[in-house]
mmCIF file of C-alpha atoms in Angstrom:
data_model
loop_
_atom_site.group_PDB
_atom_site.id
_atom_site.type_symbol
_atom_site.label_atom_id
_atom_site.label_comp_id
_atom_site.label_asym_id
_atom_site.label_seq_id
_atom_site.Cartn_x
_atom_site.Cartn_y
_atom_site.Cartn_z
ATOM 1 C CA MET J 1 -5.221 -13.562 -16.356
ATOM 2 C CA ALA J 2 -5.811 -12.194 -19.814
ATOM 3 C CA ASN J 3 -3.423 -10.521 -22.187
ATOM 4 C CA SER J 4 -3.879 -8.356 -25.266
ATOM 5 C CA ASN J 5 -3.652 -11.331 -27.669
ATOM 6 C CA LEU J 6 -6.162 -13.571 -25.924
ATOM 7 C CA SER J 7 -9.929 -13.066 -26.123
ATOM 8 C CA SER J 8 -11.011 -16.358 -24.542
ATOM 9 C CA TRP J 9 -9.779 -19.755 -23.391
ATOM 10 C CA GLN J 10 -11.186 -23.138 -22.485
ATOM 11 C CA ILE J 11 -11.248 -24.937 -19.149
ATOM 12 C CA ASP J 12 -12.492 -28.538 -19.228
ATOM 13 C CA GLY J 13 -14.043 -27.851 -22.611
ATOM 14 C CA GLU J 14 -15.960 -24.793 -21.423
ATOM 15 C CA GLU J 15 -15.119 -21.440 -23.012
ATOM 16 C CA VAL J 16 -14.165 -18.704 -20.571
ATOM 17 C CA GLU J 17 -14.110 -15.047 -21.572
ATOM 18 C CA ALA J 18 -10.824 -13.194 -21.061
ATOM 19 C CA VAL J 19 -11.163 -9.817 -19.345
ATOM 20 C CA THR J 20 -8.824 -6.902 -18.670
ATOM 21 C CA ASP J 21 -9.602 -6.860 -14.940
ATOM 22 C CA PHE J 22 -11.773 -8.476 -12.274
ATOM 23 C CA ILE J 23 -12.429 -8.312 -8.532
ATOM 24 C CA PHE J 24 -11.043 -11.225 -6.516
ATOM 25 C CA LEU J 25 -11.266 -11.398 -2.714
ATOM 26 C CA GLY J 26 -12.027 -7.677 -2.595
ATOM 27 C CA SER J 27 -9.082 -6.578 -4.751
ATOM 28 C CA LYS J 28 -8.984 -5.536 -8.391
ATOM 29 C CA ILE J 29 -6.709 -7.736 -10.512
ATOM 30 C CA SER J 30 -5.566 -6.275 -13.848
ATOM 31 C CA SER J 31 -4.301 -8.230 -16.846
ATOM 32 C CA ASP J 32 -1.217 -6.021 -17.138
ATOM 33 C CA GLY J 33 -0.234 -6.682 -13.516
ATOM 34 C CA ASP J 34 -0.282 -2.951 -12.726
ATOM 35 C CA CYS J 35 -1.362 -2.142 -9.159
ATOM 36 C CA SER J 36 -2.194 1.509 -9.900
ATOM 37 C CA HIS J 37 -5.805 0.644 -10.808
ATOM 38 C CA GLU J 38 -6.396 -1.042 -7.455
ATOM 39 C CA ILE J 39 -4.617 1.716 -5.523
ATOM 40 C CA GLN J 40 -6.793 4.401 -7.117
ATOM 41 C CA ARG J 41 -9.876 2.301 -6.408
ATOM 42 C CA ARG J 42 -8.877 1.890 -2.764
ATOM 43 C CA LEU J 43 -8.273 5.626 -2.378
ATOM 44 C CA LEU J 44 -11.751 6.300 -3.756
ATOM 45 C CA LEU J 45 -13.250 3.834 -1.276
ATOM 46 C CA GLY J 46 -11.256 5.572 1.450
ATOM 47 C CA ARG J 47 -12.779 8.928 0.497
ATOM 48 C CA LYS J 48 -16.243 7.412 0.745
ATOM 49 C CA ALA J 49 -15.407 5.992 4.173
ATOM 50 C CA MET J 50 -14.136 9.406 5.285
ATOM 51 C CA ALA J 51 -17.286 11.099 3.976
ATOM 52 C CA SER J 52 -19.414 8.719 6.046
ATOM 53 C CA LEU J 53 -17.754 10.132 9.179
ATOM 54 C CA GLU J 54 -18.829 13.704 8.425
ATOM 55 C CA LYS J 55 -20.998 14.069 11.543
ATOM 56 C CA LEU J 56 -18.231 12.696 13.735
ATOM 57 C CA VAL J 57 -15.693 15.069 12.194
ATOM 58 C CA LYS J 58 -17.863 18.096 12.883
ATOM 59 C CA THR J 59 -18.788 17.287 16.485
ATOM 60 C CA LYS J 60 -16.979 19.112 19.282
ATOM 61 C CA ASP J 61 -17.747 16.399 21.834
ATOM 62 C CA ILE J 62 -14.810 14.248 20.716
ATOM 63 C CA THR J 63 -11.180 15.240 21.144
ATOM 64 C CA LEU J 64 -8.895 15.625 18.135
ATOM 65 C CA SER J 65 -6.680 12.726 19.212
ATOM 66 C CA THR J 66 -9.729 10.446 19.372
ATOM 67 C CA LYS J 67 -10.851 11.576 15.920
ATOM 68 C CA VAL J 68 -7.388 10.814 14.555
ATOM 69 C CA SER J 69 -7.558 7.328 16.074
ATOM 70 C CA ILE J 70 -10.979 6.765 14.506
ATOM 71 C CA VAL J 71 -9.697 7.756 11.054
ATOM 72 C CA ARG J 72 -6.732 5.413 11.451
ATOM 73 C CA THR J 73 -9.066 2.610 12.556
ATOM 74 C CA MET J 74 -12.044 3.070 10.219
ATOM 75 C CA VAL J 75 -10.688 4.809 7.105
ATOM 76 C CA PHE J 76 -7.064 3.840 6.574
ATOM 77 C CA PRO J 77 -7.730 0.053 6.688
ATOM 78 C CA VAL J 78 -10.149 0.533 3.770
ATOM 79 C CA VAL J 79 -7.252 1.949 1.751
ATOM 80 C CA THR J 80 -4.598 -0.507 2.920
ATOM 81 C CA TYR J 81 -6.669 -3.663 2.314
ATOM 82 C CA GLY J 82 -4.503 -5.988 0.234
ATOM 83 C CA CYS J 83 -1.621 -3.488 0.128
ATOM 84 C CA GLU J 84 0.910 -6.194 1.017
ATOM 85 C CA SER J 85 0.997 -7.204 -2.660
ATOM 86 C CA TRP J 86 1.215 -3.708 -4.155
ATOM 87 C CA THR J 87 4.147 -2.430 -6.179
ATOM 88 C CA ILE J 88 3.847 1.326 -5.740
ATOM 89 C CA LYS J 89 5.103 3.884 -8.258
ATOM 90 C CA ASN J 90 5.982 7.454 -7.311
ATOM 91 C CA ALA J 91 2.721 8.705 -8.838
ATOM 92 C CA GLU J 92 0.758 6.420 -6.499
ATOM 93 C CA ARG J 93 2.914 7.459 -3.545
ATOM 94 C CA ARG J 94 1.899 11.059 -4.174
ATOM 95 C CA ARG J 95 -1.774 10.069 -4.403
ATOM 96 C CA ILE J 96 -1.574 8.159 -1.127
ATOM 97 C CA ASP J 97 0.138 11.098 0.549
ATOM 98 C CA ALA J 98 -2.438 13.539 -0.864
ATOM 99 C CA PHE J 99 -5.281 11.345 0.390
ATOM 100 C CA GLU J 100 -3.881 11.246 3.920
ATOM 101 C CA LEU J 101 -3.417 15.015 4.025
ATOM 102 C CA TRP J 102 -6.940 15.469 2.658
ATOM 103 C CA CYS J 103 -8.250 13.347 5.555
ATOM 104 C CA TRP J 104 -6.413 15.477 8.108
ATOM 105 C CA ARG J 105 -7.647 18.700 6.525
ATOM 106 C CA GLU J 106 -11.197 17.356 6.635
ATOM 107 C CA LEU J 107 -10.675 16.434 10.264
ATOM 108 C CA LEU J 108 -9.408 19.917 11.094
ATOM 109 C CA ARG J 109 -12.151 21.438 8.931
ATOM 110 C CA ILE J 110 -9.681 23.476 6.917
ATOM 111 C CA PRO J 111 -11.344 25.094 3.852
ATOM 112 C CA TRP J 112 -9.786 24.097 0.532
ATOM 113 C CA ILE J 113 -9.111 27.780 -0.211
ATOM 114 C CA ALA J 114 -7.148 28.226 3.035
ATOM 115 C CA ARG J 115 -3.408 28.658 2.612
ATOM 116 C CA ARG J 116 -2.185 26.157 5.155
ATOM 117 C CA SER J 117 1.038 24.216 4.715
ATOM 118 C CA ASN J 118 1.007 20.441 4.849
ATOM 119 C CA LYS J 119 3.746 20.534 7.469
ATOM 120 C CA SER J 120 1.609 22.614 9.849
ATOM 121 C CA VAL J 121 -1.316 20.214 9.347
ATOM 122 C CA GLN J 122 0.904 17.244 10.232
ATOM 123 C CA GLN J 123 2.200 19.035 13.312
ATOM 124 C CA GLU J 124 -1.320 19.726 14.559
ATOM 125 C CA ILE J 125 -2.426 16.144 13.969
ATOM 126 C CA LYS J 126 0.726 14.906 15.742
ATOM 127 C CA THR J 127 1.045 11.721 13.737
ATOM 128 C CA ASN J 128 4.436 10.013 13.658
ATOM 129 C CA CYS J 129 3.732 7.403 10.994
ATOM 130 C CA SER J 130 2.325 8.387 7.596
ATOM 131 C CA LEU J 131 -0.191 6.281 5.672
ATOM 132 C CA GLU J 132 2.507 5.409 3.162
ATOM 133 C CA ALA J 133 4.762 4.241 6.001
ATOM 134 C CA MET J 134 1.899 2.133 7.380
ATOM 135 C CA ILE J 135 1.597 0.445 3.981
ATOM 136 C CA MET J 136 5.335 -0.235 3.883
ATOM 137 C CA ARG J 137 5.192 -1.654 7.418
ATOM 138 C CA LEU J 138 2.465 -4.104 6.378
ATOM 139 C CA LYS J 139 4.478 -5.135 3.309
ATOM 140 C CA LEU J 140 7.645 -5.710 5.322
ATOM 141 C CA LYS J 141 5.781 -7.720 7.965
ATOM 142 C CA TYR J 142 4.270 -9.833 5.197
ATOM 143 C CA PHE J 143 7.712 -10.319 3.638
ATOM 144 C CA GLY J 144 9.120 -11.511 6.962
ATOM 145 C CA HIS J 145 6.177 -13.843 7.537
ATOM 146 C CA ILE J 146 6.540 -15.481 4.121
ATOM 147 C CA MET J 147 10.332 -15.741 4.314
ATOM 148 C CA ARG J 148 10.169 -17.627 7.629
ATOM 149 C CA ARG J 149 7.905 -20.310 6.165
ATOM 150 C CA GLN J 150 9.548 -23.472 4.917
ATOM 151 C CA GLY J 151 8.342 -25.103 1.710
ATOM 152 C CA SER J 152 5.844 -22.306 1.062
ATOM 153 C CA LEU J 153 4.480 -21.830 -2.467
ATOM 154 C CA LYS J 154 4.144 -18.105 -1.736
ATOM 155 C CA LYS J 155 7.830 -17.966 -0.851
ATOM 156 C CA THR J 156 8.748 -19.811 -4.043
ATOM 157 C CA LEU J 157 6.689 -17.398 -6.135
ATOM 158 C CA MET J 158 8.093 -14.371 -4.323
ATOM 159 C CA LEU J 159 11.728 -15.388 -4.805
ATOM 160 C CA GLY J 160 11.380 -17.289 -8.074
ATOM 161 C CA LYS J 161 12.774 -16.013 -11.356
ATOM 162 C CA MET J 162 11.153 -16.425 -14.753
ATOM 163 C CA GLU J 163 13.118 -17.772 -17.690
ATOM 164 C CA GLY J 164 14.299 -15.379 -20.366
ATOM 165 C CA THR J 165 15.641 -11.840 -20.265
ATOM 166 C CA ARG J 166 14.084 -8.596 -19.106
ATOM 167 C CA ARG J 167 13.133 -6.002 -21.719
ATOM 168 C CA ARG J 168 15.535 -3.283 -22.834
ATOM 169 C CA GLY J 169 15.500 0.212 -21.402
ATOM 170 C CA ARG J 170 14.141 1.236 -18.036
ATOM 171 C CA GLN J 171 13.075 -1.818 -16.072
ATOM 172 C CA ARG J 172 9.668 -2.173 -14.506
ATOM 173 C CA ARG J 173 9.742 -1.791 -10.737
ATOM 174 C CA ARG J 174 9.302 -5.102 -8.923
ATOM 175 C CA TRP J 175 7.704 -5.818 -5.560
ATOM 176 C CA ILE J 176 10.930 -7.207 -4.127
ATOM 177 C CA ASP J 177 12.764 -4.029 -5.199
ATOM 178 C CA GLU J 178 10.648 -1.994 -2.780
ATOM 179 C CA VAL J 179 11.554 -4.308 0.081
ATOM 180 C CA THR J 180 15.303 -4.218 -0.557
ATOM 181 C CA GLU J 181 15.283 -0.435 -1.094
ATOM 182 C CA ALA J 182 13.240 0.252 2.051
ATOM 183 C CA MET J 183 15.533 -1.895 4.207
ATOM 184 C CA ASN J 184 18.690 -0.813 2.338
ATOM 185 C CA MET J 185 19.803 -4.440 2.294
ATOM 186 C CA MET J 186 20.497 -7.108 -0.301
ATOM 187 C CA LEU J 187 18.068 -10.009 -0.556
ATOM 188 C CA LEU J 188 20.665 -12.407 0.839
ATOM 189 C CA GLU J 189 21.041 -10.194 3.928
ATOM 190 C CA LEU J 190 17.272 -9.972 4.347
ATOM 191 C CA ARG J 191 16.979 -13.760 4.390
ATOM 192 C CA GLY J 192 19.104 -13.837 7.510
ATOM 193 C CA ALA J 193 17.500 -10.792 9.134
ATOM 194 C CA VAL J 194 13.946 -12.167 9.079
ATOM 195 C CA THR J 195 14.781 -15.347 10.999
ATOM 196 C CA ASP J 196 14.563 -13.543 14.352
ATOM 197 C CA ARG J 197 11.025 -12.177 14.705
ATOM 198 C CA CYS J 198 11.860 -9.622 17.411
ATOM 199 C CA THR J 199 14.872 -8.268 15.548
ATOM 200 C CA TRP J 200 12.929 -8.045 12.285
ATOM 201 C CA ARG J 201 10.018 -6.313 13.999
ATOM 202 C CA ALA J 202 12.386 -3.737 15.495
ATOM 203 C CA MET J 203 14.063 -3.156 12.133
ATOM 204 C CA VAL J 204 10.714 -2.657 10.395
ATOM 205 C CA HIS J 205 9.590 -0.230 13.087
ATOM 206 C CA MET J 206 12.800 1.795 12.782
ATOM 207 C CA VAL J 207 12.610 1.968 8.976
ATOM 208 C CA THR J 208 8.941 2.953 8.769
ATOM 209 C CA GLU J 209 9.123 5.484 11.595
ATOM 210 C CA SER J 210 11.987 7.258 9.832
ATOM 211 C CA GLN J 211 10.416 7.086 6.362
ATOM 212 C CA THR J 212 9.871 10.527 4.844
ATOM 213 C CA ARG J 213 7.083 11.583 2.535
ATOM 214 C CA LEU J 214 7.902 11.829 -1.164
ATOM 215 C CA ASN J 215 6.917 15.501 -1.190
ATOM 216 C CA ASP J 216 8.871 16.437 1.952
#
């Protein structure tokens, strides 16, 4: 990837332009390693996917529970594509939460001027697992999958440490920090926990089902 001091480089004698971001396998990769650009892009794509279901949302021939299932099947995967690698800041957590609630309000056809609490919307939808919790579940499943692999380059990269010291002041949030915080366990403990697939699956389910929204 590029950095602020590099405008181009050469590969096998051919000059390659350095860019600030590019799309690779459907995800936006930024030179600064910040996932917020891709998260915002995915939320925008999710809004477009939700808008394409306008006729379905308005019809009275389909039950609310079926409509909820359709949104979870056809809209949320658009947003969560590639989320296993995201490091999510609180600002992005709020955006993800706002997007989900916007989807439910669209589904219930609640006017934007209506004074309706988010809690009442969630109760009517009857959803136990938030979109943010779904993202965390995918990340934890991915973590367990990689940790169980022996001699994996992905595992080496995930657990590896770079030489040198971290910058002064507030440290940048790391991907592995989200995993340890969500599970409330040290990395050494997690290494042992993931060895049993059934136990790990149950732990992930318990953590994500009990996860609260940032705004709650």
